[in-house]
mmCIF file of C-alpha atoms and ligand atoms in Angstrom:
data_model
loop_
_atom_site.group_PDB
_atom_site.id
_atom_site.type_symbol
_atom_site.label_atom_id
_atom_site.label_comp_id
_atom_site.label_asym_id
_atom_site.label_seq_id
_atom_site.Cartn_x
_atom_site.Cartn_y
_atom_site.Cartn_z
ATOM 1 C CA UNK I 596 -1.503 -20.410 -8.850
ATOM 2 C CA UNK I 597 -2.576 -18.820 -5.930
ATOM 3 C CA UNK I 598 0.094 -17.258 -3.614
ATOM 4 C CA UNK I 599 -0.483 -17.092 -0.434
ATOM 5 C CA UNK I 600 1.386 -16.706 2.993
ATOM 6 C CA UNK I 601 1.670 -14.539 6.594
ATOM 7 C CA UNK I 602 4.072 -13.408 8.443
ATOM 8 C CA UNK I 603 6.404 -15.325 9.840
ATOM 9 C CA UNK I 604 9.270 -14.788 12.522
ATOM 10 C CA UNK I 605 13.029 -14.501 11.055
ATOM 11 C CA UNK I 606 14.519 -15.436 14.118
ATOM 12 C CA UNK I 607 15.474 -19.261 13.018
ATOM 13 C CA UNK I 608 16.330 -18.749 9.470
ATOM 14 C CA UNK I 609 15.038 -19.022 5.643
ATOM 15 C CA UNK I 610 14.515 -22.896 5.622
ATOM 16 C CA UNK I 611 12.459 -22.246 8.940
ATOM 17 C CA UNK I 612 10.248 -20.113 7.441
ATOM 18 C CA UNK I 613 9.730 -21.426 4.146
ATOM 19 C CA UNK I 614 9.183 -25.383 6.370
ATOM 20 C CA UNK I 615 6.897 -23.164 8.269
ATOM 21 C CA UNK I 616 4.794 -21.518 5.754
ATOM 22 C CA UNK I 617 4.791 -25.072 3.909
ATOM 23 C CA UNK I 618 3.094 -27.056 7.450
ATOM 24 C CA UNK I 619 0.622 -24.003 7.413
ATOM 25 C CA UNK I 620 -0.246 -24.658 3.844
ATOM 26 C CA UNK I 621 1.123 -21.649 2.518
ATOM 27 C CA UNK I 622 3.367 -21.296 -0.768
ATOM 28 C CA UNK I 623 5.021 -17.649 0.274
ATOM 29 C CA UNK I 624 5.532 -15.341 3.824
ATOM 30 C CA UNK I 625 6.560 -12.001 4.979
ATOM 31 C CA UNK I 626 9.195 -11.635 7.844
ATOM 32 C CA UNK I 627 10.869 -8.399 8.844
ATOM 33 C CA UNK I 628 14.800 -7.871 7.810
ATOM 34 C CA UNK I 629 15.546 -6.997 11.664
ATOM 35 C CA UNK I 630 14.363 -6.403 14.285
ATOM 36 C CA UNK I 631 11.910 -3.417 14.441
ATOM 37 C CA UNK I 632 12.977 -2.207 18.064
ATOM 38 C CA UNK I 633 16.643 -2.670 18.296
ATOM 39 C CA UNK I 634 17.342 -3.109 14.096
ATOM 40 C CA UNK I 635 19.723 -5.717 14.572
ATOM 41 C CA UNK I 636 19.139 -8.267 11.992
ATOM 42 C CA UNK I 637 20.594 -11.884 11.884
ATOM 43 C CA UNK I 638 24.237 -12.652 10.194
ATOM 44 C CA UNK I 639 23.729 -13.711 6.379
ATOM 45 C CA UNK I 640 23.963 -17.823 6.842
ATOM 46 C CA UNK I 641 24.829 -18.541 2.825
ATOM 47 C CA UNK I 642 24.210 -22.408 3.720
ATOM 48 C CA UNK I 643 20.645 -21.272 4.846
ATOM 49 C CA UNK I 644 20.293 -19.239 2.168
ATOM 50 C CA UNK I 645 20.919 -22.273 -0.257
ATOM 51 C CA UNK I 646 18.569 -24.810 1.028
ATOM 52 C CA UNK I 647 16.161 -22.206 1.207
ATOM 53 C CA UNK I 648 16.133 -21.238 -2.345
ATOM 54 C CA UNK I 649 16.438 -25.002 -3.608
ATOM 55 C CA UNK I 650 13.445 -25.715 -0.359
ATOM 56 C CA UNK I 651 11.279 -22.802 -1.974
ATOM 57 C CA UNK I 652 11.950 -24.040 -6.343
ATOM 58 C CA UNK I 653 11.088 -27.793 -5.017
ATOM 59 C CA UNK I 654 7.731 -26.592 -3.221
ATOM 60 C CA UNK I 655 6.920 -24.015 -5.760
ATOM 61 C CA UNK I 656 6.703 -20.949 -3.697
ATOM 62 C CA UNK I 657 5.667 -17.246 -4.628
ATOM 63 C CA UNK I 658 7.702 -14.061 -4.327
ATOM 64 C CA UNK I 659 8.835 -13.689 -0.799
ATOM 65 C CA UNK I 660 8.016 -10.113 0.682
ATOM 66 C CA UNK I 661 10.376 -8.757 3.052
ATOM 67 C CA UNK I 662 8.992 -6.163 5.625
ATOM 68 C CA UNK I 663 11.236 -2.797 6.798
ATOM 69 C CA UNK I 664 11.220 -1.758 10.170
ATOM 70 C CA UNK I 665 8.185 0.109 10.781
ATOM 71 C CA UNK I 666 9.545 1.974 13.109
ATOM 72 C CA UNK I 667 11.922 3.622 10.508
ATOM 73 C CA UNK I 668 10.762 7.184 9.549
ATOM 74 C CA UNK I 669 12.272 7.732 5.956
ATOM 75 C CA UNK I 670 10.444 10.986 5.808
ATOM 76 C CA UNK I 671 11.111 12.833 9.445
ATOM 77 C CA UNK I 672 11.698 16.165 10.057
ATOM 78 C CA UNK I 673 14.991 15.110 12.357
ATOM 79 C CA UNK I 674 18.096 14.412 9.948
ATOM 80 C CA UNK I 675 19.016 11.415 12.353
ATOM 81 C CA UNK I 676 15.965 9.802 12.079
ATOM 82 C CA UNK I 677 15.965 9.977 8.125
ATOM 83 C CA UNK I 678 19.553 8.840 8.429
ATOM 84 C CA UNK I 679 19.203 5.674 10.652
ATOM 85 C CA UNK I 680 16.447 4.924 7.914
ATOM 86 C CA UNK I 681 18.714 5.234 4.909
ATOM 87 C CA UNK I 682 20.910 3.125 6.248
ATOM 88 C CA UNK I 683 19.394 0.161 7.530
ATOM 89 C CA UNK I 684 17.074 0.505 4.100
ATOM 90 C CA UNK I 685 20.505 0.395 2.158
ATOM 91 C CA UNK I 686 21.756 -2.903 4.413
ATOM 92 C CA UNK I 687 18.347 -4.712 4.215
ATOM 93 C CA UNK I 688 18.839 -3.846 0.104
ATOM 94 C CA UNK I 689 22.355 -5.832 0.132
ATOM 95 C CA UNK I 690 20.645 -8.788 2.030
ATOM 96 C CA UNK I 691 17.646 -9.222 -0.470
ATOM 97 C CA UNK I 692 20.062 -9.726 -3.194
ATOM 98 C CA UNK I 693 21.014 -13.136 -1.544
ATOM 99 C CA UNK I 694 17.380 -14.101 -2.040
ATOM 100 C CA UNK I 695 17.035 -12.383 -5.488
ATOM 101 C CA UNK I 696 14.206 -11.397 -7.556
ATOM 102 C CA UNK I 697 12.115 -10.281 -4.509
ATOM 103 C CA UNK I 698 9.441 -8.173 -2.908
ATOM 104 C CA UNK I 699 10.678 -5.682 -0.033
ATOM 105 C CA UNK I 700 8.156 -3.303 1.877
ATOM 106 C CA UNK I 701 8.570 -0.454 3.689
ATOM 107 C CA UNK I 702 6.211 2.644 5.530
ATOM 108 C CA UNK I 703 6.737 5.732 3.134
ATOM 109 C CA UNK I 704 6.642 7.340 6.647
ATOM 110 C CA UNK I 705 5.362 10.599 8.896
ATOM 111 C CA UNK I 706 5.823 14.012 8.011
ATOM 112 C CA UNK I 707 5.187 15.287 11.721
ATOM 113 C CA UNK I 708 4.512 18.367 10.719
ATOM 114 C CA UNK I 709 6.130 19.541 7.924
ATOM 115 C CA UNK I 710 2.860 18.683 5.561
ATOM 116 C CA UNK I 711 2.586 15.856 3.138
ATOM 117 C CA UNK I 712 4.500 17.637 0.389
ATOM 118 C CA UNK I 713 7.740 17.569 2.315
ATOM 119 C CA UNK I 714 7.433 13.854 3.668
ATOM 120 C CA UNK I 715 6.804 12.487 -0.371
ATOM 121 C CA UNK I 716 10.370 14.473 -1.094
ATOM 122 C CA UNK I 717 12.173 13.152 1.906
ATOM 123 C CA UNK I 718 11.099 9.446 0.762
ATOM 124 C CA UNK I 719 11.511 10.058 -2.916
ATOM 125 C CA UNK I 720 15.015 11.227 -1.502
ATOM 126 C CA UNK I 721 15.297 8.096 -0.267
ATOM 127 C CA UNK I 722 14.808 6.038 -2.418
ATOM 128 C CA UNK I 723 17.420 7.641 -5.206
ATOM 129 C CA UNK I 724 19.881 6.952 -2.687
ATOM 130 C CA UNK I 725 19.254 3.483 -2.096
ATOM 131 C CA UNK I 726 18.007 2.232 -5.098
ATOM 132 C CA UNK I 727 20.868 0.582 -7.857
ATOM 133 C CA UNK I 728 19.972 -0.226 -11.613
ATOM 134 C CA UNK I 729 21.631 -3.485 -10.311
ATOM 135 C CA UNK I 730 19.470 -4.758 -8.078
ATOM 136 C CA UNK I 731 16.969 -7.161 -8.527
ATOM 137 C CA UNK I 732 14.359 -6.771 -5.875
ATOM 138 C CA UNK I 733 11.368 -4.380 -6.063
ATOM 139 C CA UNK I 734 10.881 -2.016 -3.370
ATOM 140 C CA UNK I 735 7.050 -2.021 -2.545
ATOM 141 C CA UNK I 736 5.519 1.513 -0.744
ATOM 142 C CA UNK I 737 2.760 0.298 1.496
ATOM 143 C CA UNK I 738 -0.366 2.240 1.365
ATOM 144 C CA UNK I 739 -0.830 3.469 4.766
ATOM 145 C CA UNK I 740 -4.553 4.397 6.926
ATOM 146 C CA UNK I 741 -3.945 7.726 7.290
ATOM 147 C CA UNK I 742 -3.313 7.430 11.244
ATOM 148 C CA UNK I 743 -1.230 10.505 12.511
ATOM 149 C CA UNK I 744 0.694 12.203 9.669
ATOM 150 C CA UNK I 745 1.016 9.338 7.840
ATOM 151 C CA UNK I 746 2.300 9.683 4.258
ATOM 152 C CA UNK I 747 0.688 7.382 1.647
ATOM 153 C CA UNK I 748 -2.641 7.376 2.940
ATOM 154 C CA UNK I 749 -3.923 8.025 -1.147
ATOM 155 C CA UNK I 750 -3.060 6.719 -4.172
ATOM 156 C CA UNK I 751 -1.867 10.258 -5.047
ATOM 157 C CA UNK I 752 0.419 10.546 -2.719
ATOM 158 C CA UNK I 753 2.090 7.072 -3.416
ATOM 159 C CA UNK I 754 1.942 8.217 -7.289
ATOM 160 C CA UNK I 755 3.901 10.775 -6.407
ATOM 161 C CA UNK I 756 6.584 9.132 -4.777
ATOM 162 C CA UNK I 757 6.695 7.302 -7.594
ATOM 163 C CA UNK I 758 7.168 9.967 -9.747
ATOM 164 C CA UNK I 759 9.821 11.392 -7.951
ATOM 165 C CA UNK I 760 12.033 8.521 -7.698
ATOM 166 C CA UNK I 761 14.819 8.340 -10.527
ATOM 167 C CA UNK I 762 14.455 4.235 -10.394
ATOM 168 C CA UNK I 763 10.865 4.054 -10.572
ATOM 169 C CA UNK I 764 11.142 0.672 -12.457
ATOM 170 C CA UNK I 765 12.109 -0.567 -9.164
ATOM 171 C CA UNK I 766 9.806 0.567 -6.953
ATOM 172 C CA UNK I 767 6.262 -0.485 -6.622
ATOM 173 C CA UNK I 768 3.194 -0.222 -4.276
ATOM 174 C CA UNK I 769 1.439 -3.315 -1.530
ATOM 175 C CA UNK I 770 -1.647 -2.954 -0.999
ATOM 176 C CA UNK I 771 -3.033 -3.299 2.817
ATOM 177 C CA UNK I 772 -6.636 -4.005 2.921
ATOM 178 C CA UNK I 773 -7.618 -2.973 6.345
ATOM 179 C CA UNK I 774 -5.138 0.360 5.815
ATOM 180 C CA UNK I 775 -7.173 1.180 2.792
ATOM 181 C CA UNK I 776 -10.430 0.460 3.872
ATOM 182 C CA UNK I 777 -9.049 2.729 7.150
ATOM 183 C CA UNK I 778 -8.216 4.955 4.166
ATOM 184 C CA UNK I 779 -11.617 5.745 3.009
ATOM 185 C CA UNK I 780 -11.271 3.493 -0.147
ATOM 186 C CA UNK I 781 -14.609 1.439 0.011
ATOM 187 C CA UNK I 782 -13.297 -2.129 -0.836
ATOM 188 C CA UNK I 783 -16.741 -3.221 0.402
ATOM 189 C CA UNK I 784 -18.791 -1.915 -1.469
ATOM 190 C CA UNK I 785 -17.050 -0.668 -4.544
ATOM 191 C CA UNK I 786 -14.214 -3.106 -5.438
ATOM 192 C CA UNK I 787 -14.025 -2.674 -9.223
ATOM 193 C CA UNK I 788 -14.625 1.534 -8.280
ATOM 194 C CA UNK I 789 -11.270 1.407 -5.899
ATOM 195 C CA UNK I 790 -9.130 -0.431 -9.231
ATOM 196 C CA UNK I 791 -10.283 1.281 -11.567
ATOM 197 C CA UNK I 792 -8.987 4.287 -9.180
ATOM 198 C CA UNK I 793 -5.836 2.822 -8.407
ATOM 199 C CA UNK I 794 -5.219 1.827 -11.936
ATOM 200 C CA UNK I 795 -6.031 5.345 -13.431
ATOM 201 C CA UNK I 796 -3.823 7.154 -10.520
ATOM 202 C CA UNK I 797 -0.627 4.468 -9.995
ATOM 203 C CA UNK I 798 -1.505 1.689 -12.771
ATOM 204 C CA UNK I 799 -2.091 -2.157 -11.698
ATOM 205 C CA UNK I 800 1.060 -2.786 -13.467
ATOM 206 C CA UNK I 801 2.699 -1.247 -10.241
ATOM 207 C CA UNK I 802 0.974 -3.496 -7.726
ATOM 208 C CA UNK I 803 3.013 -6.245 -6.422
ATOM 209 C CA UNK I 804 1.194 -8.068 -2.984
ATOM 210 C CA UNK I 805 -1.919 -7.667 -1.364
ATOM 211 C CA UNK I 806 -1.204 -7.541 2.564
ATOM 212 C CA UNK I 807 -4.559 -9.082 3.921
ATOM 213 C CA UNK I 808 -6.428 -7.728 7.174
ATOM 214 C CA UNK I 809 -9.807 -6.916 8.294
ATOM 215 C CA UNK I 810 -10.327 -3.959 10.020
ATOM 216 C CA UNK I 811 -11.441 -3.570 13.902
ATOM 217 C CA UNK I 812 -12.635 -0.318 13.280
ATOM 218 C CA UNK I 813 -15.230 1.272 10.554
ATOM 219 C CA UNK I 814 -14.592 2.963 7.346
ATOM 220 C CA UNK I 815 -12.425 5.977 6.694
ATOM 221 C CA UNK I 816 -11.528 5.958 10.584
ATOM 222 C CA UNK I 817 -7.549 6.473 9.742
ATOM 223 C CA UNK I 818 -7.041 3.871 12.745
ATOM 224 C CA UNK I 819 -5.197 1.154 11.391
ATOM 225 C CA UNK I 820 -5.961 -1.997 13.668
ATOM 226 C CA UNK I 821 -5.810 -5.623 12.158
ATOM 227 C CA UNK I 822 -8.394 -8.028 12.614
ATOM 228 C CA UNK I 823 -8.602 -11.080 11.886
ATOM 229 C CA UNK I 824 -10.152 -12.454 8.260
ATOM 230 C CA UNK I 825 -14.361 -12.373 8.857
ATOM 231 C CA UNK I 826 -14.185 -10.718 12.145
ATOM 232 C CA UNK I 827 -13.976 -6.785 11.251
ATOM 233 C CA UNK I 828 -15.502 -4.362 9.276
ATOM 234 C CA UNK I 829 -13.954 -5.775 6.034
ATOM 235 C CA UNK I 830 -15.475 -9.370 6.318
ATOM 236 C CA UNK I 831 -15.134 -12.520 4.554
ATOM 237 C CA UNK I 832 -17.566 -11.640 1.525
ATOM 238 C CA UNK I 833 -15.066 -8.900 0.470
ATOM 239 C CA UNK I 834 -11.972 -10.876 1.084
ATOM 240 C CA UNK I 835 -13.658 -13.483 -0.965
ATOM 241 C CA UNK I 836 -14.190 -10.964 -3.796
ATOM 242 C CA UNK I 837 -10.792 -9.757 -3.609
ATOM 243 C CA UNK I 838 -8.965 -13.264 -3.764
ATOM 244 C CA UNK I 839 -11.186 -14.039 -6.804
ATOM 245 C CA UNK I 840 -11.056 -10.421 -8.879
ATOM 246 C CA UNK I 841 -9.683 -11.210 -12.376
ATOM 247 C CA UNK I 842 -7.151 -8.011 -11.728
ATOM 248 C CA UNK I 843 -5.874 -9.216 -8.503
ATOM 249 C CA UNK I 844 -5.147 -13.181 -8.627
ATOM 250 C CA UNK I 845 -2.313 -13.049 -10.025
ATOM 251 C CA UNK I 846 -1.024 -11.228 -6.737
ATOM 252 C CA UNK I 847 0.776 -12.952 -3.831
ATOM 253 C CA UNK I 848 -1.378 -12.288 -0.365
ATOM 254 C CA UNK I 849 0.213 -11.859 2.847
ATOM 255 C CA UNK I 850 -1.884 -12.446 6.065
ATOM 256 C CA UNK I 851 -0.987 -9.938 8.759
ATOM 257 C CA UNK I 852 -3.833 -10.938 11.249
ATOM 258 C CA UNK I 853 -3.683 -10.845 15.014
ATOM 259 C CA UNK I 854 -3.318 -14.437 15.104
ATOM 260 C CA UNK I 855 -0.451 -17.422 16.466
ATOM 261 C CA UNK I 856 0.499 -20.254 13.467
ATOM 262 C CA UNK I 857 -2.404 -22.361 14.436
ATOM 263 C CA UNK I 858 -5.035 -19.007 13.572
ATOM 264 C CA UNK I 859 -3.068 -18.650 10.257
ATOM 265 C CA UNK I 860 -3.549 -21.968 9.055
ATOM 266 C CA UNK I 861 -7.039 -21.666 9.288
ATOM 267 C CA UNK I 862 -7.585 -18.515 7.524
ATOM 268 C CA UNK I 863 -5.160 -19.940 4.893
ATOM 269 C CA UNK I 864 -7.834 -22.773 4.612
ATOM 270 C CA UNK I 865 -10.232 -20.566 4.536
ATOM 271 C CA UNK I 866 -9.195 -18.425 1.675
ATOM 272 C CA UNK I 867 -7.993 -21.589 -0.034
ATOM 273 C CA UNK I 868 -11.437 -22.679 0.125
ATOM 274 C CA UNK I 869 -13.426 -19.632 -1.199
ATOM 275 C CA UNK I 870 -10.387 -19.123 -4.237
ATOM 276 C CA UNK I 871 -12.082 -20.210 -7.380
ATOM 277 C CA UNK I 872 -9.976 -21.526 -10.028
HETATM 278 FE FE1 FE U 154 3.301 -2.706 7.128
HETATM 279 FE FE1 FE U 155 0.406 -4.133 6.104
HETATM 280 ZN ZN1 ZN U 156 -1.248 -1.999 9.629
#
């Protein structure tokens, strides 16, 4: 089965989006918990919630991936900022279990300053606090371009977190094309080369979703600007090889392209149509 979505607005609900994805010929979305300026995120509707989940088991649908505020900065230098992070993280963790079993996302954040060493602590930090044994979703570390002082910008680094984090059954890693690529990791030319990376660093039992984006700007360039599928540095070839790698099909793939419901349902043709098997 091949899982595949974009993201969708929250703002009418979980049948919405699911009735969305569904008339864009998708079987899965992302949506952010709240909103990413203000954080105020919509009142749990349990009748919602139930014709969503018997919506999504009638039309088949893939893991649902939830998407943090990226505007949260678990790993700042100011104790506020960390603070505001842990708790919307720790309310958005409470939601998810209404839609168990799961995929949730976040930015493992920007050290400003106080090196990369001290950011992977402050999220590792983070995550013991939040995580339960309990819960049933799996937190997903996104891997980032590299813009700023962004942490996460190598496997490494997301290893690391990993490592750090009591729960680490529960935590997991999405992986952004167009941030990798951004990265320096040559999913152009050297597919199988960036796998076998990730797998020897992290392990491909850790990676959950595939967020899907060309680039608008060249290798390694740390910009992190989303194109859409065919039209940036990535291109279609290697989206085509990436749908179809035996180590990757099995992975939901989220489309976060510059585009309006009309662009995604083309793109979702698209990659429909180049999927083989
Ligand atoms: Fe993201
Ligand atoms: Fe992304
Ligand atoms: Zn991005």
């Amino acid at each position: 089965m091949f899982y595949l979505g974009c993201h969708l607005s929250a703002s009418k609900g979980f049948l919405h989006m699911a009735k969305e994805a569904v008339s864009i010929g998708a079987n899965t979305f992302q949506f952010f918990t709240r909103n990413p300026r203000g954080f105020a995120a919509k009142d749990i509707d349990e009748k919602d919630i139930a014709a969503f989940l018997e919506y999504t088991e009638e039309n088949g649908f893939g893991k649902i991936l939830a998407h943090a505020p990226y505007t949260l900065n678990p790993s700042s230098a100011d104790e506020k900022v960390r603070d505001l992070a842990l708790r919307i993280m720790q309310d958005d963790m409470l939601r998810m279990e209404y839609v168990p079993g799961n995929l949730y996302n976040f930015h493992p954040g920007s050290h400003v300053g106080q090196g990369a060493e001290k950011g992977i602590e402050l999220t590792a930090e983070l995550l013991n606090t939040i995580l339960t044994p309990e819960q049933s979703t799996i937190v997903l570390l996104e891997t980032m371009s590299g813009k700023g002082s962004e942490i996460g910008r190598s496997f490494e680094e997301l290893r690391e977190i990993i490592d750090k984090t009591n729960l680490s059954e529960k935590v997991g890693v999405c992986l952004d094309t167009c941030h990798v690529y951004d990265a320096g990791y040559d999913i152009v030319g050297n597919l199988d080369g960036v796998l076998d990376e990730f797998d020897r660093i992290i392990g491909l039992d850790k990676l959950y979703a595939i967020h899907m984006n060309d680039s608008k700007n060249p290798f390694e360039s740390h910009k992190d600007r989303h194109e859409k599928i065919g039209d940036g540095s990535i291109g279609l070839e290697a989206m085509k090889n990436i749908i179809n790698n035996p180590r990757l099909k099995h992975l939901p793939v989220f489309l976060e392209t510059p585009n309006e419901l009309d662009g995604y349902k083309a793109e979702i043709e698209l990659l429909r149509e180049n999927r083989e098997g």
